[in-house]
């Protein structure tokens, strides 16, 4: 028996449950579309009240249909779906597309109905697409269960949580020569089949060269990352993730019942998995088309070939905004350009031909060949009017342009150099552009879209070079080799929060570099400990009930030996005055630390992707600059180093105003320790190490907070999110 996904996406027989003789009904339109689209498989209309629909025999129940049936299109109301699925099990239906709404995207009653149909489907070995889906399409086979007309055939697989957006993409593709789809799946609520489960099919089929995803929320984002990492090694994936604003998140949740999650986290983990993010819907199809047709970019260096200073300058700006570079061309390249261009031309990068192509567009081919051969160039952007010279100047130039287009495309293919064309004449559909597209060279009218495509090619190409050094995203807490001596976290916590003392002890067990510390229950203990530290100390109350130590005036910095006893007493007195019922373990005493850069290392349990590690500038700068990087745990060393490179404040890490650079190796070790801790313990909801003091030859954790999930696995709704005081043992109180 074939794989269920293959039976769903390549059905040889389809039963339409809820078939109708009324042309206005979905059950009629589905059969009409299948017949008109040339579906060569068998169609079984199912309706207890009809004998014949569009020339086909009608069956009273799907249980009466000759078995096996690969796919059932269920267009009956939601409450009837459970009984239909039970009947599907009797004839070995491979999969069912449930169009109806009123399930998990609505209310508790809908959620219960969704759980019921998932259970029934599982008991009967029927895989579900949806519910709340617009359907699916196998374009080449004519298996169109959406009813959309004129869907262009091509090499893009589309997974989408919005039927309207799918129609918009179909329409956009129909207006772009050479762009089309192999399959479309409206994944709907992901009640059963989820985004990740479709990816292996697109990876192993020859008719799909890239996958396009519109996502409102994942049922299992971690599974998507794991599978995308595998599929993306062969078939690139582009995702447009909506719900980037608070209002958008609410809309996404109400549409599919899925949680939208944090956009910054999603972008970061997509990059980690090699998935290309498209912020805008108008970039989604273009980026996927470029990835499907062009080789990946091996770096970030783009040569711009333009026929005007305006396009050259705007292209350079757009590339810089995307983080791509416009490198200086090699001396030999510049000499080759000078030999074919007028004196007024700029042969640096961007290259401005300065009218050198006005009467002879074949010069573009000479210039492009020189750029393809340049060792400093990873990709080429040809920007301006190419393809429109016959319209702009004289018809005699059209055959010259067409010949130049073929020559440029052949040269790009021979050197395996990615090429993107931006032309103001793209909408006029000149023959020159047809020639380019026949050679798999993408052409766009928008300069921003063109640069977005180059960015996608660079993102994907960069990932492929280091993919084997990145995380596999696999979490296996049951078999994880946790350090010896780790006690059950629940035994350490009070109301879900570890005291700073216990948090630091746990971090030490994972090899994290914690500043020396001791718990002093009495003033005498504090004096003894402070003397051993030999210098001023920091003193903080240890209480799981007092989160904001500064607010409680239960913290003291730079305490000299002679003041330790009195400070111990005052810290406790202030803590008891702040919260008379607080459980107080004592006072934490640590040596002062002042030299270094304050950074934050933390972790959180993302609602879609699971444990995620965070790094950024710490102390008072966390809320001010919000300069942070994310990666999904477990991290590899490469992931950790990439996090350090991601933040914008590189000059701070490298040493500002004569300060020495921070010890990046030491910071990597901290990140890896935290990553292993949260990977081993899914019950950890939050880790906040702020600040970690990074010096020239060390990194030390000065303040630590660890919060656990509540006993039922969900965050405690009554728990106040713990925000450490950001007062290091020698740092600055925010």
Phi, psi and omega in degrees: 000139182291159175302138181304322180295320177297320179294327180284316186270345175228061185287140173260349176212139183227127173258128178258102183270115189105021177301149186219153174270354181273116182300342180275351185267149180298326180293339174273314184298325181297315180294318179299317181295318178298317180292316182291330182277359177082024177298122186268354178281185181269136179248127180243102174288139180236117179197124183289353187243012182225156179252330184211136175224121179050042176081006183251144175294137182254140179250141183293327180217153178294338177293342180271351183287139176302130183266163357273160175245127182289317189216137174246127171264112185258112183241029176266164178300155185308314183298340181272344186302318181304315181293325178296318181294325176297319177293325179300324181296333183288336184241020174060049174289132182286319182205161180226132175262113184259107184283328191302151173256182179095026181250228186297344181278358186252280187211188182297323178297318178294322177297319179295320179294322178295317177298324180294314183290328176295317180296315181296318180298318180295319180296333184253012178057041176247123178273141185254135167255120184102213359289190181061049181237155176273351178118201178211163181218132161255105193295314184290329181273351181076015179277078185257104180255020178253322183093007179284134181267148170068029177290117184290140179277140180193206188245022180252129171269137184238122172246123192216140177258016177219117178296321180294320179293324176300316178299320179297320179290323175300316181294318178298316180295322180297333179271000180243117181299131175085003181248131180193187189236145170271317181215157169225136173229122170275101189288341176059226185279356184056035182300325177236278179293130183247169183311312187296333185284343177275337188299316180302327178298313181292333179290323186265351179269145183277347185268003180237121181253349176200154181244132178251129180234129165251119189238129171262322176194143178266140168288326180215085182296328180296317178297324177297316180299315181300313183286323179298324177299320180285310182296320184296342178295336180244319186238111183297150183234132176241131182236131167254111184257113179275183183077037183277339177252168179299319180293320178297321178298317180296320180294318179298318181296320181286338182279314185240354184078006182263151175280139185275327178078184183268128185294320181296320177295316181300313180300319183292315183286331173299313178300319179299325181273355182085015177271134180274128178267135173243115182288331185243144181294331181282353175265344190297306184290321181296316180296318179295320178298317179296318180294327180284334188253338186245153173291153179294151178282132183280352182202211183237010185266118183242130172265134180253125175245111187231154177254029176188148182295327180296309179297322181298314182291315180296323179296316179298318179296316182295321178295317180297321179296332179272359181084011176267153184252154176244088190284161173291140181279152178297154182301319180296322177297316180297323178294320178296320178293318179299330183288342182242352183248156179291166183300330183286348183290153173259119182257011171280202178234118010290150177268122177248115185289345173052050177083000183291351180247001187300320181253002180204084181296348179296341177299331177304320181295320178296317180294316181297319180299320178296320180291321178300328183275351184288127181292344180272358188250127177260335181203162182232136172245116175262119191232137174139245189243009186301131186101346181244011182293326177294328177278323184285322186243286183209149181300336182296341183276347184299310179296331178291316177300317183296318177294321179295322180298314179296321180293318179297314181296319179296319180294321178296317180294321182294325180264358182054040178261121177300139183224131175233135180252130171245123183222135177293346182259013184301321184290343179276353175054056178290157180299329178302318180289326176298318178298317179299314182292327175296337175263016177067025176264118181287143179232132181226153177276324184277130175292320179298318178295319179299316180291323176300324178293319177296322177297318178297317179297322179289317179300314181292316180295320178297319179298315183301328182291334184234014186303322183287352179262357184263171182298147172274349180070006182280129178247127180220073186294333183292328182253006182294141179274083179289150179302145178299144174091000179285117178281161176303129185298327181298331180289340182268340192268149170240118183054038175083004183235131174279143172293161179300324180298311181291325178298315180292324178296318179295318179298320178300321180295338176263013175080011180283141184279096181264138175303139178310142183206160175208147178265119181253113179278331180238165178296325179295319176300318181297318179297318181296315181295315181300321179297322179293330181281344172057069177147178179302150182232164171253141183229128184222140176295144176250107181205124177291346181268347180246098183280314185265087184295324180295317179299327179276358185055040184246039179212142179219138182244156174055047183274124179280163185306316185290348182254000186297314183299311182293326179292320177303315181294317182291324178298316179292318179299315180296322180295317180292325178292325181290319180214094183300337183265002184292141172279122184242123181272337183146206181235130178275128181244128180219152175292148178292143174227130184228335186269122177141182180256129179278119176236164176246135170235131182205184177206152176215160177261097180292140185294342179250324190250000178079210186293128181231135180262146182233146175218143176182184174294141187249202181061226183284351186273349185301304183285333184284310186264331183050041181262087186227160177233149181236151168208150177281137175279152002278139180279151163261172177299322178299315179302315183296316180293325177296326177297318178298322182285340186285329185288153185283334186277055180294328180295331177290316179292328181277351178105098180270145176054043175087356178290152179288156177291155179284161178277096183294325179299320180293321178293322176301318179298320178298314180299319180292324177295314179296319179300314180294323180298312182285332176291324180283334188233087180296347178285352178280123179269322183212141166233132180225105177253096186212111006261161161258126183267114182260120179249191183290328183227025183192169167214133182230138177274118183264328181220141186219138176223133176228126180241137182259157171294157175289170188300334182271006177091355178251157175299140178290116183294340181267355183281133175281126180301129184279124176240104181303157185292351185055031176252098180289173175285070183125008182262207188246132178282127179281000000 
